[in-house]
Amino acid sequence: QGGAMGVAEWDKDFQGRYKELTPPPPKQHFDGGGASRFSDPDLRSALAGVAGDRLAAAACNGAPSSVVGTTKPLVLMLDLDKCSFFGNDGNDLGIALQWMEKGVEVVEHLYTKLLNPEVGKLYSLITHNYGHHVQPVIYTMRATFLVYHSCFREAVIPLYWKAEWHHGAQIVFPPSVETADDILGTYCGTKQLLEEERVDIKKSLERLLATRTVIRRTLGLTKNPYLVVTAAPKDVSATAQMLGMSDSPSFLWDDNPKLREDPQVVSIPPFVSLPHEAARDLEDWLTTTLPPSELDEYLV
């Protein structure tokens, strides 16, 4: 479970979840013997390099060495699926909570338990070694928020939100966006959404924003980080420029093996198994929050 995912395997996963825009529910598996990702030698080496020569030479992306130690913020882009969180956002657990009409705060609590513990360690390490402001940015592949494949009719619907949020194949949800309704209220697509489609999109947005809330709280941020949703291959430099942060050193923390050679990417193994104690804690919480005897027949 803990080994690095190969390019071919990642391609298959990517195509199934994004290119076809019909994400299948992933299998849930909890490896009771899983070890903390921080003990992985490759990840430890990558994290150690972030604060040293790699940061100065690579994350600064050719900027003068004087950038380090100045007041320019360092831009830390965080991938979500199988990186900052166990599994991916379409996992059965969040959907099951929503199906059983659990509130947003319960979904947020779920993602607290699915959070990769290395996110907080990474942020602490960088802020300690970099010496000044670090600007986290969530950078995630979510093609379905740009092109929605309806489950309720034969339709593939381009989604258009507030014009200033759109940047080609990427959308930037600013810190001022607080709820899924804030986003849905800006919908201006040419095709009217069915009520079922609006609910489906709203629930997906709620899960996405729940991950942002958990990251904000974990890192102790005073406001929401920018949330960048993309349907195109990730480009750290172009995204930093899009956010008005092109003068700042920036890098991406991601599990995509295709990005391993990018000097602005710290590549990690996919986070697809929880440490033993975290897995047991999650199971106990789910048993209490979603008792098997109370589950809807469609979830069994």
mmCIF file of C-alpha atoms in Angstrom:
data_model
loop_
_atom_site.group_PDB
_atom_site.id
_atom_site.type_symbol
_atom_site.label_atom_id
_atom_site.label_comp_id
_atom_site.label_asym_id
_atom_site.label_seq_id
_atom_site.Cartn_x
_atom_site.Cartn_y
_atom_site.Cartn_z
ATOM 1 C CA GLN A 1 0.000 0.000 0.000
ATOM 2 C CA GLY A 2 2.784 2.425 0.881
ATOM 3 C CA GLY A 3 4.856 2.133 -2.316
ATOM 4 C CA ALA A 4 5.003 4.813 -4.957
ATOM 5 C CA MET A 5 2.377 4.642 -7.669
ATOM 6 C CA GLY A 6 3.762 4.095 -11.170
ATOM 7 C CA VAL A 7 3.059 6.445 -14.054
ATOM 8 C CA ALA A 8 0.890 3.896 -15.862
ATOM 9 C CA GLU A 9 -1.193 3.272 -12.754
ATOM 10 C CA TRP A 10 -1.594 6.993 -12.110
ATOM 11 C CA ASP A 11 -2.613 7.520 -15.739
ATOM 12 C CA LYS A 12 -5.348 4.930 -15.379
ATOM 13 C CA ASP A 13 -6.556 6.543 -12.171
ATOM 14 C CA PHE A 14 -6.454 10.027 -13.743
ATOM 15 C CA GLN A 15 -8.305 9.012 -16.873
ATOM 16 C CA GLY A 16 -10.978 7.190 -14.923
ATOM 17 C CA ARG A 17 -11.653 10.027 -12.492
ATOM 18 C CA TYR A 18 -11.086 13.143 -14.570
ATOM 19 C CA LYS A 19 -10.805 12.698 -18.337
ATOM 20 C CA GLU A 20 -14.043 10.753 -18.561
ATOM 21 C CA LEU A 21 -15.585 12.970 -15.891
ATOM 22 C CA THR A 22 -17.339 10.008 -14.312
ATOM 23 C CA PRO A 23 -15.460 9.392 -11.053
ATOM 24 C CA PRO A 24 -16.080 5.879 -9.702
ATOM 25 C CA PRO A 25 -16.307 5.394 -5.935
ATOM 26 C CA PRO A 26 -12.808 4.289 -4.867
ATOM 27 C CA LYS A 27 -12.374 1.238 -2.701
ATOM 28 C CA GLN A 28 -11.780 2.073 0.926
ATOM 29 C CA HIS A 29 -8.997 0.199 2.634
ATOM 30 C CA PHE A 30 -7.389 0.842 5.958
ATOM 31 C CA ASP A 31 -3.969 -0.666 6.450
ATOM 32 C CA GLY A 32 -3.765 -1.310 10.153
ATOM 33 C CA GLY A 33 -0.019 -1.711 9.872
ATOM 34 C CA GLY A 34 0.591 1.428 7.836
ATOM 35 C CA ALA A 35 3.485 3.587 8.968
ATOM 36 C CA SER A 36 3.643 7.360 9.078
ATOM 37 C CA ARG A 37 4.667 8.843 5.742
ATOM 38 C CA PHE A 38 7.219 10.977 7.562
ATOM 39 C CA SER A 39 9.303 7.840 8.114
ATOM 40 C CA ASP A 40 9.567 7.213 4.372
ATOM 41 C CA PRO A 41 13.207 7.913 3.362
ATOM 42 C CA ASP A 42 12.246 9.525 0.054
ATOM 43 C CA LEU A 43 9.746 11.861 1.687
ATOM 44 C CA ARG A 44 12.128 12.751 4.482
ATOM 45 C CA SER A 45 14.789 13.611 1.925
ATOM 46 C CA ALA A 46 12.334 15.726 -0.055
ATOM 47 C CA LEU A 47 11.156 17.612 3.006
ATOM 48 C CA ALA A 48 14.689 18.173 4.222
ATOM 49 C CA GLY A 49 15.610 19.586 0.821
ATOM 50 C CA VAL A 50 12.674 21.976 0.821
ATOM 51 C CA ALA A 51 14.214 24.088 3.551
ATOM 52 C CA GLY A 52 17.745 23.978 2.221
ATOM 53 C CA ASP A 53 19.473 24.055 -1.136
ATOM 54 C CA ARG A 54 16.431 22.815 -3.050
ATOM 55 C CA LEU A 55 14.330 25.717 -1.829
ATOM 56 C CA ALA A 56 16.929 28.318 -2.760
ATOM 57 C CA ALA A 57 17.816 26.805 -6.122
ATOM 58 C CA ALA A 58 14.561 25.230 -7.254
ATOM 59 C CA ALA A 59 11.570 26.721 -5.488
ATOM 60 C CA CYS A 60 12.856 30.211 -6.207
ATOM 61 C CA ASN A 61 12.656 29.184 -9.871
ATOM 62 C CA GLY A 62 15.707 31.088 -11.019
ATOM 63 C CA ALA A 63 15.183 34.116 -8.806
ATOM 64 C CA PRO A 64 18.300 35.700 -7.248
ATOM 65 C CA SER A 65 19.548 34.056 -4.070
ATOM 66 C CA SER A 66 18.677 37.264 -2.242
ATOM 67 C CA VAL A 67 15.008 36.214 -2.446
ATOM 68 C CA VAL A 68 15.548 33.875 0.499
ATOM 69 C CA GLY A 69 15.544 35.941 3.647
ATOM 70 C CA THR A 70 13.522 38.808 2.187
ATOM 71 C CA THR A 71 9.894 39.623 2.904
ATOM 72 C CA LYS A 72 8.614 37.767 -0.167
ATOM 73 C CA PRO A 73 6.217 34.998 0.915
ATOM 74 C CA LEU A 74 6.926 31.429 -0.049
ATOM 75 C CA VAL A 75 3.988 29.889 -1.928
ATOM 76 C CA LEU A 76 3.230 26.356 -0.725
ATOM 77 C CA MET A 77 0.793 24.621 -3.093
ATOM 78 C CA LEU A 78 -0.888 21.540 -1.659
ATOM 79 C CA ASP A 79 -2.471 18.752 -3.667
ATOM 80 C CA LEU A 80 -5.502 17.122 -2.025
ATOM 81 C CA ASP A 81 -6.276 13.627 -3.316
ATOM 82 C CA LYS A 82 -3.938 10.918 -2.015
ATOM 83 C CA CYS A 83 -1.596 13.642 -0.805
ATOM 84 C CA SER A 84 -2.967 16.016 1.823
ATOM 85 C CA PHE A 85 -5.842 13.615 2.475
ATOM 86 C CA PHE A 86 -6.301 9.866 2.485
ATOM 87 C CA GLY A 87 -7.893 8.656 -0.747
ATOM 88 C CA ASN A 88 -9.776 11.221 -2.812
ATOM 89 C CA ASP A 89 -12.643 13.658 -2.409
ATOM 90 C CA GLY A 90 -15.125 11.314 -4.065
ATOM 91 C CA ASN A 91 -14.618 8.689 -1.370
ATOM 92 C CA ASP A 92 -17.595 6.781 -0.054
ATOM 93 C CA LEU A 93 -17.245 8.089 3.495
ATOM 94 C CA GLY A 94 -18.003 11.760 2.819
ATOM 95 C CA ILE A 95 -20.806 10.839 0.432
ATOM 96 C CA ALA A 96 -22.310 8.459 2.991
ATOM 97 C CA LEU A 97 -22.328 11.173 5.654
ATOM 98 C CA GLN A 98 -24.087 13.558 3.303
ATOM 99 C CA TRP A 99 -26.566 10.885 2.185
ATOM 100 C CA MET A 100 -27.479 10.384 5.838
ATOM 101 C CA GLU A 101 -28.027 14.150 6.102
ATOM 102 C CA LYS A 102 -25.098 14.830 8.393
ATOM 103 C CA GLY A 103 -24.143 18.487 8.585
ATOM 104 C CA VAL A 104 -21.113 20.192 7.080
ATOM 105 C CA GLU A 105 -19.393 20.219 10.466
ATOM 106 C CA VAL A 106 -19.563 16.408 10.571
ATOM 107 C CA VAL A 107 -18.047 16.158 7.084
ATOM 108 C CA GLU A 108 -15.284 18.521 8.221
ATOM 109 C CA HIS A 109 -14.635 16.269 11.203
ATOM 110 C CA LEU A 110 -14.311 13.314 8.840
ATOM 111 C CA TYR A 111 -11.643 15.106 6.813
ATOM 112 C CA THR A 112 -9.800 15.947 10.013
ATOM 113 C CA LYS A 113 -9.447 12.208 10.493
ATOM 114 C CA LEU A 114 -8.448 11.663 6.842
ATOM 115 C CA LEU A 115 -5.812 14.416 6.887
ATOM 116 C CA ASN A 116 -2.239 13.395 6.152
ATOM 117 C CA PRO A 117 -0.362 14.237 9.385
ATOM 118 C CA GLU A 118 2.614 15.327 7.291
ATOM 119 C CA VAL A 119 0.743 18.439 6.117
ATOM 120 C CA GLY A 120 1.174 20.121 9.474
ATOM 121 C CA LYS A 121 4.735 18.862 9.815
ATOM 122 C CA LEU A 122 5.601 20.144 6.359
ATOM 123 C CA TYR A 123 4.188 23.599 7.103
ATOM 124 C CA SER A 124 5.979 23.800 10.465
ATOM 125 C CA LEU A 125 9.247 22.692 8.915
ATOM 126 C CA ILE A 126 9.082 25.281 6.162
ATOM 127 C CA THR A 127 7.978 28.179 8.366
ATOM 128 C CA HIS A 128 10.728 27.328 10.860
ATOM 129 C CA ASN A 129 13.476 27.133 8.252
ATOM 130 C CA TYR A 130 12.284 29.748 5.780
ATOM 131 C CA GLY A 131 12.020 32.388 8.446
ATOM 132 C CA HIS A 132 9.015 34.391 7.271
ATOM 133 C CA HIS A 133 5.558 34.250 5.746
ATOM 134 C CA VAL A 134 4.425 31.102 3.961
ATOM 135 C CA GLN A 135 1.344 31.367 1.726
ATOM 136 C CA PRO A 136 -0.504 28.028 1.421
ATOM 137 C CA VAL A 137 -2.563 27.469 -1.732
ATOM 138 C CA ILE A 138 -4.741 24.431 -2.398
ATOM 139 C CA TYR A 139 -4.142 23.181 -5.950
ATOM 140 C CA THR A 140 -6.338 20.266 -6.972
ATOM 141 C CA MET A 141 -7.557 18.449 -10.076
ATOM 142 C CA ARG A 142 -11.345 18.770 -10.181
ATOM 143 C CA ALA A 143 -12.527 18.715 -13.778
ATOM 144 C CA THR A 144 -16.127 18.182 -12.694
ATOM 145 C CA PHE A 145 -16.344 21.765 -11.426
ATOM 146 C CA LEU A 146 -15.687 22.981 -14.952
ATOM 147 C CA VAL A 147 -17.518 20.300 -16.935
ATOM 148 C CA TYR A 148 -20.268 18.419 -15.122
ATOM 149 C CA HIS A 149 -21.311 14.966 -16.296
ATOM 150 C CA SER A 150 -24.912 14.675 -15.146
ATOM 151 C CA CYS A 151 -26.114 11.489 -13.507
ATOM 152 C CA PHE A 152 -29.719 12.589 -13.977
ATOM 153 C CA ARG A 153 -29.899 13.058 -17.753
ATOM 154 C CA GLU A 154 -27.772 12.523 -20.840
ATOM 155 C CA ALA A 155 -25.877 15.780 -20.608
ATOM 156 C CA VAL A 156 -22.357 17.088 -20.173
ATOM 157 C CA ILE A 157 -22.711 20.634 -18.855
ATOM 158 C CA PRO A 158 -20.000 23.323 -18.939
ATOM 159 C CA LEU A 159 -20.083 25.101 -15.599
ATOM 160 C CA TYR A 160 -19.561 28.860 -15.543
ATOM 161 C CA TRP A 161 -19.128 30.660 -12.249
ATOM 162 C CA LYS A 162 -18.138 34.232 -11.454
ATOM 163 C CA ALA A 163 -16.180 35.430 -14.493
ATOM 164 C CA GLU A 164 -13.170 36.670 -12.533
ATOM 165 C CA TRP A 165 -12.685 33.209 -11.028
ATOM 166 C CA HIS A 166 -12.134 31.575 -14.431
ATOM 167 C CA HIS A 167 -8.619 31.361 -15.869
ATOM 168 C CA GLY A 168 -8.738 29.047 -18.867
ATOM 169 C CA ALA A 169 -8.934 25.489 -17.591
ATOM 170 C CA GLN A 170 -8.564 26.635 -13.984
ATOM 171 C CA ILE A 171 -10.859 28.232 -11.434
ATOM 172 C CA VAL A 172 -9.667 30.214 -8.444
ATOM 173 C CA PHE A 173 -12.031 30.290 -5.478
ATOM 174 C CA PRO A 174 -10.846 33.265 -3.385
ATOM 175 C CA PRO A 175 -10.612 33.322 0.419
ATOM 176 C CA SER A 176 -13.866 35.308 0.576
ATOM 177 C CA VAL A 177 -15.848 32.267 -0.609
ATOM 178 C CA GLU A 178 -17.214 30.665 2.540
ATOM 179 C CA THR A 179 -19.909 28.197 1.468
ATOM 180 C CA ALA A 180 -21.052 26.076 -1.446
ATOM 181 C CA ASP A 181 -24.019 28.426 -1.820
ATOM 182 C CA ASP A 182 -21.582 31.316 -2.356
ATOM 183 C CA ILE A 183 -20.329 29.468 -5.425
ATOM 184 C CA LEU A 184 -23.650 28.128 -6.692
ATOM 185 C CA GLY A 185 -25.116 31.607 -6.444
ATOM 186 C CA THR A 186 -22.759 32.777 -9.193
ATOM 187 C CA TYR A 187 -23.682 30.046 -11.697
ATOM 188 C CA CYS A 188 -24.253 31.614 -15.105
ATOM 189 C CA GLY A 189 -24.074 28.673 -17.496
ATOM 190 C CA THR A 190 -26.195 28.562 -20.614
ATOM 191 C CA LYS A 191 -27.880 25.307 -19.556
ATOM 192 C CA GLN A 192 -30.193 25.461 -16.569
ATOM 193 C CA LEU A 193 -29.320 22.949 -13.863
ATOM 194 C CA LEU A 194 -31.914 20.493 -12.638
ATOM 195 C CA GLU A 195 -32.557 20.661 -8.917
ATOM 196 C CA GLU A 196 -30.966 17.225 -8.508
ATOM 197 C CA GLU A 197 -27.875 18.450 -10.329
ATOM 198 C CA ARG A 198 -27.615 21.529 -8.146
ATOM 199 C CA VAL A 199 -27.801 19.380 -5.036
ATOM 200 C CA ASP A 200 -25.180 16.987 -6.407
ATOM 201 C CA ILE A 201 -22.793 19.833 -7.259
ATOM 202 C CA LYS A 202 -23.463 21.503 -3.916
ATOM 203 C CA LYS A 203 -22.545 18.355 -2.003
ATOM 204 C CA SER A 204 -19.330 18.017 -4.014
ATOM 205 C CA LEU A 205 -18.485 21.647 -3.286
ATOM 206 C CA GLU A 206 -19.200 21.125 0.402
ATOM 207 C CA ARG A 207 -16.700 18.265 0.507
ATOM 208 C CA LEU A 208 -14.126 20.358 -1.325
ATOM 209 C CA LEU A 209 -14.578 23.328 1.012
ATOM 210 C CA ALA A 210 -14.441 20.991 4.016
ATOM 211 C CA THR A 211 -10.895 20.007 3.034
ATOM 212 C CA ARG A 212 -9.984 23.702 2.821
ATOM 213 C CA THR A 213 -11.426 24.331 6.288
ATOM 214 C CA VAL A 214 -9.470 21.447 7.784
ATOM 215 C CA ILE A 215 -6.224 22.653 6.211
ATOM 216 C CA ARG A 216 -6.857 26.218 7.395
ATOM 217 C CA ARG A 217 -7.433 25.064 10.960
ATOM 218 C CA THR A 218 -4.531 22.636 10.964
ATOM 219 C CA LEU A 219 -2.084 25.281 9.785
ATOM 220 C CA GLY A 220 -3.517 27.914 12.106
ATOM 221 C CA LEU A 221 -4.319 30.315 9.267
ATOM 222 C CA THR A 222 -6.320 33.460 9.985
ATOM 223 C CA LYS A 223 -8.180 33.285 6.663
ATOM 224 C CA ASN A 224 -9.014 30.755 3.976
ATOM 225 C CA PRO A 225 -6.242 29.916 1.506
ATOM 226 C CA TYR A 226 -6.815 30.348 -2.213
ATOM 227 C CA LEU A 227 -8.355 27.224 -3.715
ATOM 228 C CA VAL A 228 -7.311 26.503 -7.301
ATOM 229 C CA VAL A 229 -9.326 23.889 -9.207
ATOM 230 C CA THR A 230 -7.886 22.702 -12.500
ATOM 231 C CA ALA A 231 -8.893 20.504 -15.413
ATOM 232 C CA ALA A 232 -5.452 20.821 -17.017
ATOM 233 C CA PRO A 233 -2.003 19.483 -16.048
ATOM 234 C CA LYS A 234 -0.621 21.430 -13.112
ATOM 235 C CA ASP A 235 1.784 24.287 -13.789
ATOM 236 C CA VAL A 236 3.314 25.824 -10.674
ATOM 237 C CA SER A 237 4.831 28.909 -12.294
ATOM 238 C CA ALA A 238 1.741 29.769 -14.351
ATOM 239 C CA THR A 239 -0.532 29.321 -11.338
ATOM 240 C CA ALA A 240 1.667 31.484 -9.117
ATOM 241 C CA GLN A 241 1.563 34.175 -11.796
ATOM 242 C CA MET A 242 -2.214 33.830 -12.085
ATOM 243 C CA LEU A 243 -2.483 34.433 -8.328
ATOM 244 C CA GLY A 244 -0.256 37.502 -8.537
ATOM 245 C CA MET A 245 2.567 35.684 -6.744
ATOM 246 C CA SER A 246 5.034 35.276 -9.597
ATOM 247 C CA ASP A 247 7.773 37.131 -7.704
ATOM 248 C CA SER A 248 7.617 34.685 -4.807
ATOM 249 C CA PRO A 249 9.409 31.333 -4.557
ATOM 250 C CA SER A 250 6.812 28.595 -5.007
ATOM 251 C CA PHE A 251 6.522 24.833 -5.094
ATOM 252 C CA LEU A 252 3.900 22.097 -5.158
ATOM 253 C CA TRP A 253 3.554 19.124 -2.795
ATOM 254 C CA ASP A 254 2.002 16.350 -4.923
ATOM 255 C CA ASP A 255 1.838 12.579 -5.442
ATOM 256 C CA ASN A 256 1.566 12.689 -9.262
ATOM 257 C CA PRO A 257 4.564 10.684 -10.590
ATOM 258 C CA LYS A 258 4.522 12.674 -13.833
ATOM 259 C CA LEU A 259 5.605 15.746 -11.880
ATOM 260 C CA ARG A 260 8.611 14.180 -10.174
ATOM 261 C CA GLU A 261 11.134 15.805 -12.494
ATOM 262 C CA ASP A 262 9.647 19.272 -12.092
ATOM 263 C CA PRO A 263 12.114 21.290 -9.973
ATOM 264 C CA GLN A 264 9.185 23.093 -8.332
ATOM 265 C CA VAL A 265 7.501 19.884 -7.174
ATOM 266 C CA VAL A 266 8.182 17.860 -4.045
ATOM 267 C CA SER A 267 6.901 14.427 -5.017
ATOM 268 C CA ILE A 268 5.613 12.021 -2.366
ATOM 269 C CA PRO A 269 4.166 8.499 -2.454
ATOM 270 C CA PRO A 270 0.350 8.427 -2.654
ATOM 271 C CA PHE A 271 -1.231 8.632 0.797
ATOM 272 C CA VAL A 272 -3.474 5.587 0.464
ATOM 273 C CA SER A 273 -3.205 3.871 3.839
ATOM 274 C CA LEU A 274 -3.763 5.284 7.288
ATOM 275 C CA PRO A 275 -1.433 4.662 10.218
ATOM 276 C CA HIS A 276 -2.733 1.971 12.579
ATOM 277 C CA GLU A 277 -4.006 4.273 15.330
ATOM 278 C CA ALA A 278 -5.639 6.669 12.869
ATOM 279 C CA ALA A 279 -7.417 3.781 11.131
ATOM 280 C CA ARG A 280 -8.783 2.430 14.404
ATOM 281 C CA ASP A 281 -9.855 5.913 15.506
ATOM 282 C CA LEU A 282 -11.668 6.453 12.197
ATOM 283 C CA GLU A 283 -13.454 3.116 12.440
ATOM 284 C CA ASP A 284 -14.592 3.852 16.007
ATOM 285 C CA TRP A 285 -15.840 7.302 15.018
ATOM 286 C CA LEU A 286 -17.717 5.970 11.987
ATOM 287 C CA THR A 287 -19.359 3.267 14.092
ATOM 288 C CA THR A 288 -20.671 5.955 16.404
ATOM 289 C CA THR A 289 -21.523 8.537 13.741
ATOM 290 C CA LEU A 290 -22.944 6.121 11.160
ATOM 291 C CA PRO A 291 -24.183 3.070 13.072
ATOM 292 C CA PRO A 292 -24.560 0.171 10.621
ATOM 293 C CA SER A 293 -28.081 -0.488 11.882
ATOM 294 C CA GLU A 294 -29.149 3.023 10.868
ATOM 295 C CA LEU A 295 -27.647 3.124 7.387
ATOM 296 C CA ASP A 296 -29.944 3.739 4.451
ATOM 297 C CA GLU A 297 -30.536 0.593 2.377
ATOM 298 C CA TYR A 298 -28.818 2.243 -0.601
ATOM 299 C CA LEU A 299 -25.561 2.455 1.384
ATOM 300 C CA VAL A 300 -25.490 -1.183 2.427
#
